[in-house]
Amino acid sequence: MEKLMTTIDSHTILYGVFGDPIRHSRSPIMLNRAFQEAGINAVYAAFHVRPDELGDAVRGIRALGYRGINVTIPHKVEVMQYLDEIDEGARIVGAVNTIVNEAGKLIGYNTDGIGYVRSLKEETGIELKGKSVLLLGAGGAARGVAYALAKEGAGRIYIANRTKERALELADTISSYTEAIGLGMDELGHVVDEVQFVLNTTSAGMHPHVEELPLPLELLRSHHLVSDLIYNPRITRFLREAEARGARIHGGLGMFIYQGAFAFEYWTGTPAPVAAMRQVVEQSLAE
Ligand code: NAP
């Protein structure tokens, strides 16, 4: 790969990601590649921030003049109390993954859900307007994705979760934006024939539990588009089994790329060099 050289000097603009743990994160290689590709004098680092240090770390963004910070597990909810302003989408989702420092004012956004939808549309060409969706899971990722699907015009969203109360609670939030119905996992028989699109937002199937499935396989249909937020492994067992049953499939790597692409665009006002970002992450995952 051709490497463009960036000199870090006294004009270099500072970015980073806060998480605990953080050393597994692929955000630094992805965003540094993006800055290089776009010819922007910037650097992006990974910060291991423990929960009791989060407030100090956020004050450090202002004190040191960082332009932008990504926030990952376990800080996406807790960080909100330290910010000056929260974008409407992030407020409804209840989590922030991107902070923009506007001359000392820290504004929180959530790019996970919109990143997912952008990946889904670009990689599958699906038109979501009026579609019925079965969304499996009701955790943090499900909240962002359900909100983004509703805003995109999905006609009806069934939300099914192992812990049914969480599905009902999320459906209640989303019902301000589209028809949303919370269900337990034993109530899906009548739903699977109606929906066009099945989406796993649970962690069932994620490394190292790669054999776990979020849905009994007999409920998959060949007319489904089946999507999974997990990108480790790149193609989960759930997607493999769906493809074997004739369904179209869509994996989670694009969501990771596009949540970073939106953050890059909020920070720089420049279109993100998505192809280069994808290439460097794919290469890193293959190593
Ligand atoms: P989370 O808040 O902890 O939620 C986990 C969800 O998975 C809950 O609905 C939970 O159900 C369900 N669940 C966990 N284990 C399960 C099992 N064995 N069987 C059935 N359901 C199970 O986690 P999250 O942050 O939403 O992340 C969820 C997944 O999305 C992870 O695999 C993560 O890697 C992926 N993700 C991907 C991206 C990306 O960029 N591609 C971004 C964010 C997240 P209960 O409520 O019953 O516990």
Short mmCIF file of C-alpha atoms and ligand atoms in Angstrom, two decimals:
data_model
loop_
_atom_site.label_atom_id
_atom_site.label_comp_id
_atom_site.label_asym_id
_atom_site.label_seq_id
_atom_site.Cartn_x
_atom_site.Cartn_y
_atom_site.Cartn_z
CA MET A 1 0.00 0.00 0.00
CA GLU A 2 1.26 3.47 -0.86
CA LYS A 3 1.65 5.49 2.36
CA LEU A 4 1.20 9.23 2.26
CA MET A 5 3.41 10.96 4.80
CA THR A 6 1.93 13.43 7.25
CA THR A 7 4.22 15.55 9.36
CA ILE A 8 2.99 16.15 12.89
CA ASP A 9 3.83 19.75 13.70
CA SER A 10 2.50 22.60 15.83
CA HIS A 11 -0.54 22.99 13.55
CA THR A 12 -1.64 19.36 13.75
CA ILE A 13 -5.30 19.07 14.72
CA LEU A 14 -5.96 16.53 17.47
CA TYR A 15 -8.57 13.74 17.57
CA GLY A 16 -9.04 10.50 19.44
CA VAL A 17 -11.26 7.82 20.94
CA PHE A 18 -12.09 7.20 24.62
CA GLY A 19 -12.88 3.63 25.73
CA ASP A 20 -12.20 0.94 28.33
CA PRO A 21 -10.80 -1.36 26.97
CA ILE A 22 -9.42 0.41 23.89
CA ARG A 23 -6.34 -1.39 22.54
CA HIS A 24 -8.45 -3.54 20.17
CA SER A 25 -9.95 -0.43 18.49
CA ARG A 26 -9.54 -0.04 14.75
CA SER A 27 -10.69 3.58 14.81
CA PRO A 28 -7.13 5.04 14.93
CA ILE A 29 -5.93 3.25 11.80
CA MET A 30 -9.19 4.07 10.00
CA LEU A 31 -9.30 7.78 10.89
CA ASN A 32 -5.57 8.40 10.45
CA ARG A 33 -5.84 6.86 6.98
CA ALA A 34 -8.81 9.14 6.28
CA PHE A 35 -6.89 12.27 7.30
CA GLN A 36 -3.92 11.23 5.16
CA GLU A 37 -6.13 10.51 2.17
CA ALA A 38 -7.91 13.87 2.53
CA GLY A 39 -4.60 15.74 3.01
CA ILE A 40 -5.61 17.05 6.43
CA ASN A 41 -2.90 17.76 9.01
CA ALA A 42 -4.45 15.81 11.88
CA VAL A 43 -3.73 12.88 14.16
CA TYR A 44 -6.08 10.46 15.94
CA ALA A 45 -5.06 8.47 19.04
CA ALA A 46 -6.64 5.86 21.33
CA PHE A 47 -7.10 6.82 25.01
CA HIS A 48 -7.69 4.23 27.72
CA VAL A 49 -10.13 6.18 29.91
CA ARG A 50 -11.50 4.41 32.99
CA PRO A 51 -15.03 5.26 34.16
CA ASP A 52 -13.89 7.31 37.18
CA GLU A 53 -11.67 9.44 34.91
CA LEU A 54 -14.24 10.21 32.24
CA GLY A 55 -15.14 13.69 33.55
CA ASP A 56 -11.47 14.71 33.68
CA ALA A 57 -10.89 13.29 30.19
CA VAL A 58 -13.80 15.31 28.75
CA ARG A 59 -12.55 18.50 30.43
CA GLY A 60 -9.22 17.69 28.79
CA ILE A 61 -10.84 17.92 25.34
CA ARG A 62 -11.58 21.58 26.04
CA ALA A 63 -8.34 22.33 27.88
CA LEU A 64 -6.11 20.83 25.19
CA GLY A 65 -8.20 21.96 22.23
CA TYR A 66 -9.00 18.56 20.73
CA ARG A 67 -11.31 19.09 17.74
CA GLY A 68 -13.09 15.77 17.97
CA ILE A 69 -13.42 12.63 20.07
CA ASN A 70 -15.17 9.32 19.53
CA VAL A 71 -16.61 7.61 22.58
CA THR A 72 -16.97 3.86 22.83
CA ILE A 73 -17.94 1.18 25.37
CA PRO A 74 -18.56 1.73 28.29
CA HIS A 75 -18.82 5.55 28.12
CA LYS A 76 -21.50 6.29 25.48
CA VAL A 77 -24.24 7.05 28.02
CA GLU A 78 -22.21 8.47 30.94
CA VAL A 79 -20.37 10.97 28.73
CA MET A 80 -23.58 12.89 28.00
CA GLN A 81 -23.63 14.61 31.42
CA TYR A 82 -20.29 16.32 30.67
CA LEU A 83 -21.25 17.86 27.30
CA ASP A 84 -22.65 21.32 26.55
CA GLU A 85 -25.18 20.28 23.93
CA ILE A 86 -26.63 16.98 22.67
CA ASP A 87 -27.95 16.58 19.14
CA GLU A 88 -31.63 15.53 18.97
CA GLY A 89 -30.91 12.04 17.54
CA ALA A 90 -28.33 11.26 20.24
CA ARG A 91 -30.74 12.49 22.93
CA ILE A 92 -33.50 10.19 21.73
CA VAL A 93 -31.14 7.24 21.37
CA GLY A 94 -29.68 8.05 24.81
CA ALA A 95 -26.02 7.67 23.77
CA VAL A 96 -23.20 9.70 22.23
CA ASN A 97 -20.36 8.26 20.15
CA THR A 98 -18.98 11.46 18.59
CA ILE A 99 -18.04 14.78 20.21
CA VAL A 100 -17.38 17.93 18.20
CA ASN A 101 -15.49 20.75 19.93
CA GLU A 102 -16.86 24.02 18.53
CA ALA A 103 -14.50 26.64 20.03
CA GLY A 104 -14.79 25.16 23.52
CA LYS A 105 -18.44 24.11 23.27
CA LEU A 106 -18.70 20.30 23.27
CA ILE A 107 -21.57 18.91 21.17
CA GLY A 108 -22.52 15.21 21.27
CA TYR A 109 -23.81 13.23 18.29
CA ASN A 110 -24.59 9.58 17.60
CA THR A 111 -23.42 8.33 14.21
CA ASP A 112 -23.99 4.57 14.84
CA GLY A 113 -27.57 4.39 13.54
CA ILE A 114 -27.10 6.70 10.54
CA GLY A 115 -23.83 4.87 9.78
CA TYR A 116 -25.68 1.58 9.73
CA VAL A 117 -28.42 2.87 7.42
CA ARG A 118 -25.90 4.43 5.02
CA SER A 119 -24.02 1.14 4.83
CA LEU A 120 -27.23 -0.82 4.34
CA LYS A 121 -28.47 1.41 1.51
CA GLU A 122 -25.12 1.65 -0.29
CA GLU A 123 -24.32 -2.06 -0.01
CA THR A 124 -27.78 -3.53 -0.72
CA GLY A 125 -29.71 -0.78 -2.52
CA ILE A 126 -32.73 -1.45 -0.25
CA GLU A 127 -35.49 1.17 -0.21
CA LEU A 128 -36.69 1.29 3.40
CA LYS A 129 -39.79 3.45 2.87
CA GLY A 130 -42.87 1.49 3.95
CA LYS A 131 -40.94 -1.74 4.63
CA SER A 132 -41.68 -4.03 7.57
CA VAL A 133 -38.60 -4.86 9.59
CA LEU A 134 -37.84 -7.46 12.27
CA LEU A 135 -35.13 -6.10 14.55
CA LEU A 136 -33.61 -8.63 16.99
CA GLY A 137 -32.22 -7.14 20.22
CA ALA A 138 -32.92 -4.04 22.29
CA GLY A 139 -29.48 -2.94 23.57
CA GLY A 140 -27.49 0.21 22.82
CA ALA A 141 -26.87 -0.56 19.14
CA ALA A 142 -30.53 -1.52 18.63
CA ARG A 143 -31.66 1.88 19.93
CA GLY A 144 -29.57 3.85 17.42
CA VAL A 145 -30.44 1.59 14.51
CA ALA A 146 -34.18 1.44 15.28
CA TYR A 147 -34.35 5.25 15.44
CA ALA A 148 -32.41 5.62 12.17
CA LEU A 149 -34.64 3.04 10.39
CA ALA A 150 -37.76 4.85 11.61
CA LYS A 151 -36.42 8.22 10.41
CA GLU A 152 -35.64 6.59 7.06
CA GLY A 153 -39.32 5.71 6.64
CA ALA A 154 -39.54 2.03 7.66
CA GLY A 155 -43.30 1.41 7.86
CA ARG A 156 -43.39 -1.00 10.77
CA ILE A 157 -40.62 -2.21 13.08
CA TYR A 158 -41.05 -5.36 15.14
CA ILE A 159 -38.51 -5.35 17.97
CA ALA A 160 -37.89 -8.78 19.54
CA ASN A 161 -35.58 -9.36 22.48
CA ARG A 162 -34.61 -12.15 24.87
CA THR A 163 -35.69 -9.83 27.71
CA LYS A 164 -39.11 -8.79 26.41
CA GLU A 165 -39.47 -5.72 28.69
CA ARG A 166 -36.54 -4.03 26.92
CA ALA A 167 -38.18 -4.69 23.54
CA LEU A 168 -41.43 -3.12 24.77
CA GLU A 169 -39.57 -0.11 26.15
CA LEU A 170 -37.65 0.49 22.91
CA ALA A 171 -40.82 0.04 20.83
CA ASP A 172 -42.47 2.67 23.00
CA THR A 173 -39.64 5.16 22.24
CA ILE A 174 -39.66 4.42 18.50
CA SER A 175 -43.45 4.59 18.18
CA SER A 176 -43.19 8.41 18.10
CA TYR A 177 -41.54 8.00 14.65
CA THR A 178 -43.17 4.92 13.08
CA GLU A 179 -45.30 1.92 14.03
CA ALA A 180 -43.22 -0.14 16.46
CA ILE A 181 -44.19 -3.37 18.21
CA GLY A 182 -42.21 -5.03 21.01
CA LEU A 183 -42.21 -8.84 21.21
CA GLY A 184 -40.69 -11.77 23.07
CA MET A 185 -38.64 -14.30 21.10
CA ASP A 186 -41.51 -16.83 21.26
CA GLU A 187 -43.91 -14.53 19.38
CA LEU A 188 -42.27 -14.40 15.96
CA GLY A 189 -44.11 -17.13 14.05
CA HIS A 190 -46.62 -14.79 12.37
CA VAL A 191 -44.11 -11.98 11.87
CA VAL A 192 -41.48 -13.66 9.69
CA ASP A 193 -43.69 -14.09 6.64
CA GLU A 194 -44.74 -10.43 6.75
CA VAL A 195 -41.33 -8.78 7.08
CA GLN A 196 -38.92 -8.17 4.18
CA PHE A 197 -35.92 -7.38 6.31
CA VAL A 198 -34.45 -9.19 9.38
CA LEU A 199 -31.72 -7.51 11.36
CA ASN A 200 -29.59 -8.89 14.21
CA THR A 201 -28.43 -6.27 16.71
CA THR A 202 -27.77 -8.77 19.54
CA SER A 203 -24.29 -9.98 20.38
CA ALA A 204 -25.30 -13.62 19.71
CA GLY A 205 -22.75 -14.95 17.18
CA MET A 206 -20.00 -12.47 17.99
CA HIS A 207 -16.48 -13.81 18.57
CA PRO A 208 -15.80 -16.00 20.56
CA HIS A 209 -19.42 -17.31 20.67
CA VAL A 210 -19.49 -17.79 16.92
CA GLU A 211 -21.98 -20.70 16.93
CA GLU A 212 -24.75 -18.76 18.72
CA LEU A 213 -27.79 -17.72 16.69
CA PRO A 214 -30.13 -14.80 17.43
CA LEU A 215 -33.14 -16.52 15.77
CA PRO A 216 -34.15 -20.16 15.15
CA LEU A 217 -33.14 -20.98 11.57
CA GLU A 218 -36.59 -22.31 10.63
CA LEU A 219 -37.84 -18.73 10.87
CA LEU A 220 -35.62 -17.50 8.01
CA ARG A 221 -37.25 -17.08 4.57
CA SER A 222 -35.72 -16.81 1.10
CA HIS A 223 -37.47 -13.46 0.52
CA HIS A 224 -35.69 -11.90 3.53
CA LEU A 225 -32.80 -9.48 3.38
CA VAL A 226 -30.82 -10.56 6.46
CA SER A 227 -28.38 -8.18 8.13
CA ASP A 228 -26.07 -8.51 11.13
CA LEU A 229 -24.34 -5.68 13.03
CA ILE A 230 -21.52 -8.03 14.06
CA TYR A 231 -18.31 -7.72 12.03
CA ASN A 232 -16.12 -10.12 14.00
CA PRO A 233 -16.50 -12.59 12.36
CA ARG A 234 -17.08 -10.73 9.08
CA ILE A 235 -19.80 -13.22 8.08
CA THR A 236 -21.59 -14.66 11.11
CA ARG A 237 -23.10 -18.13 11.23
CA PHE A 238 -26.52 -16.42 11.13
CA LEU A 239 -25.68 -14.77 7.78
CA ARG A 240 -24.13 -17.96 6.38
CA GLU A 241 -27.25 -19.97 7.25
CA ALA A 242 -29.53 -17.26 5.83
CA GLU A 243 -27.61 -17.23 2.54
CA ALA A 244 -27.82 -21.02 2.36
CA ARG A 245 -31.63 -20.62 2.59
CA GLY A 246 -31.68 -18.24 -0.37
CA ALA A 247 -31.76 -14.92 1.50
CA ARG A 248 -29.64 -11.87 0.62
CA ILE A 249 -27.17 -10.91 3.34
CA HIS A 250 -25.44 -7.79 4.69
CA GLY A 251 -22.64 -7.74 7.34
CA GLY A 252 -21.69 -5.21 10.04
CA LEU A 253 -18.34 -3.92 8.79
CA GLY A 254 -19.94 -1.14 6.73
CA MET A 255 -21.64 0.22 9.86
CA PHE A 256 -18.27 0.59 11.55
CA ILE A 257 -16.80 2.33 8.49
CA TYR A 258 -19.73 4.72 8.05
CA GLN A 259 -20.11 5.67 11.74
CA GLY A 260 -16.48 6.81 11.40
CA ALA A 261 -17.18 8.47 8.07
CA PHE A 262 -20.00 10.57 9.57
CA ALA A 263 -17.75 11.54 12.51
CA PHE A 264 -15.03 12.59 10.02
CA GLU A 265 -17.55 14.68 8.08
CA TYR A 266 -18.92 16.38 11.24
CA TRP A 267 -15.38 17.28 12.32
CA THR A 268 -13.88 18.38 9.00
CA GLY A 269 -16.81 19.38 6.76
CA THR A 270 -15.12 17.26 4.07
CA PRO A 271 -16.57 14.10 2.42
CA ALA A 272 -14.99 11.03 4.03
CA PRO A 273 -12.64 8.94 1.84
CA VAL A 274 -14.70 5.82 2.50
CA ALA A 275 -12.92 3.45 0.12
CA ALA A 276 -9.53 4.10 1.74
CA MET A 277 -11.05 3.74 5.22
CA ARG A 278 -12.61 0.41 4.31
CA GLN A 279 -9.44 -0.86 2.68
CA VAL A 280 -7.26 -0.20 5.73
CA VAL A 281 -9.78 -1.76 8.17
CA GLU A 282 -10.22 -4.86 5.99
CA GLN A 283 -6.47 -5.23 5.82
CA SER A 284 -6.16 -4.91 9.60
CA LEU A 285 -8.92 -7.50 10.21
CA ALA A 286 -7.19 -9.93 7.84
CA GLU A 287 -3.86 -9.69 9.73
P1 NAP B 1 -25.71 -4.37 24.47
O1 NAP B 1 -26.21 -2.99 24.73
O2 NAP B 1 -24.99 -5.11 25.55
O3 NAP B 1 -27.01 -5.26 24.03
C1 NAP B 1 -26.90 -6.62 23.78
C2 NAP B 1 -28.19 -7.16 23.16
O4 NAP B 1 -27.95 -8.52 22.76
C3 NAP B 1 -29.37 -7.21 24.12
O5 NAP B 1 -30.56 -7.05 23.38
C4 NAP B 1 -29.27 -8.63 24.70
O6 NAP B 1 -30.50 -9.14 25.15
C5 NAP B 1 -28.86 -9.38 23.45
N1 NAP B 1 -28.13 -10.63 23.69
C6 NAP B 1 -26.89 -10.77 24.24
N2 NAP B 1 -26.53 -12.08 24.23
C7 NAP B 1 -27.55 -12.76 23.67
C8 NAP B 1 -27.79 -14.14 23.41
N3 NAP B 1 -26.87 -15.06 23.71
N4 NAP B 1 -28.95 -14.49 22.81
C9 NAP B 1 -29.86 -13.56 22.50
N5 NAP B 1 -29.72 -12.24 22.75
C10 NAP B 1 -28.58 -11.86 23.33
O7 NAP B 1 -24.74 -4.43 23.21
P2 NAP B 1 -24.71 -3.43 21.94
O8 NAP B 1 -23.74 -2.33 22.20
O9 NAP B 1 -26.12 -3.11 21.59
O10 NAP B 1 -24.02 -4.36 20.82
C11 NAP B 1 -24.75 -5.44 20.25
C12 NAP B 1 -23.99 -6.03 19.05
O11 NAP B 1 -23.87 -5.05 18.02
C13 NAP B 1 -22.56 -6.47 19.38
O12 NAP B 1 -22.33 -7.71 18.75
C14 NAP B 1 -21.69 -5.39 18.77
O13 NAP B 1 -20.45 -5.90 18.32
C15 NAP B 1 -22.53 -4.97 17.57
N6 NAP B 1 -22.21 -3.59 17.17
C16 NAP B 1 -21.66 -3.38 15.95
C17 NAP B 1 -21.33 -2.11 15.55
C18 NAP B 1 -20.71 -1.87 14.19
O14 NAP B 1 -20.11 -0.81 13.98
N7 NAP B 1 -20.87 -2.78 13.25
C19 NAP B 1 -21.59 -1.01 16.39
C20 NAP B 1 -22.17 -1.25 17.65
C21 NAP B 1 -22.47 -2.56 18.02
P3 NAP B 1 -30.99 -8.89 26.67
O15 NAP B 1 -31.62 -7.54 26.71
O16 NAP B 1 -31.98 -9.97 26.91
O17 NAP B 1 -29.77 -9.01 27.55
#
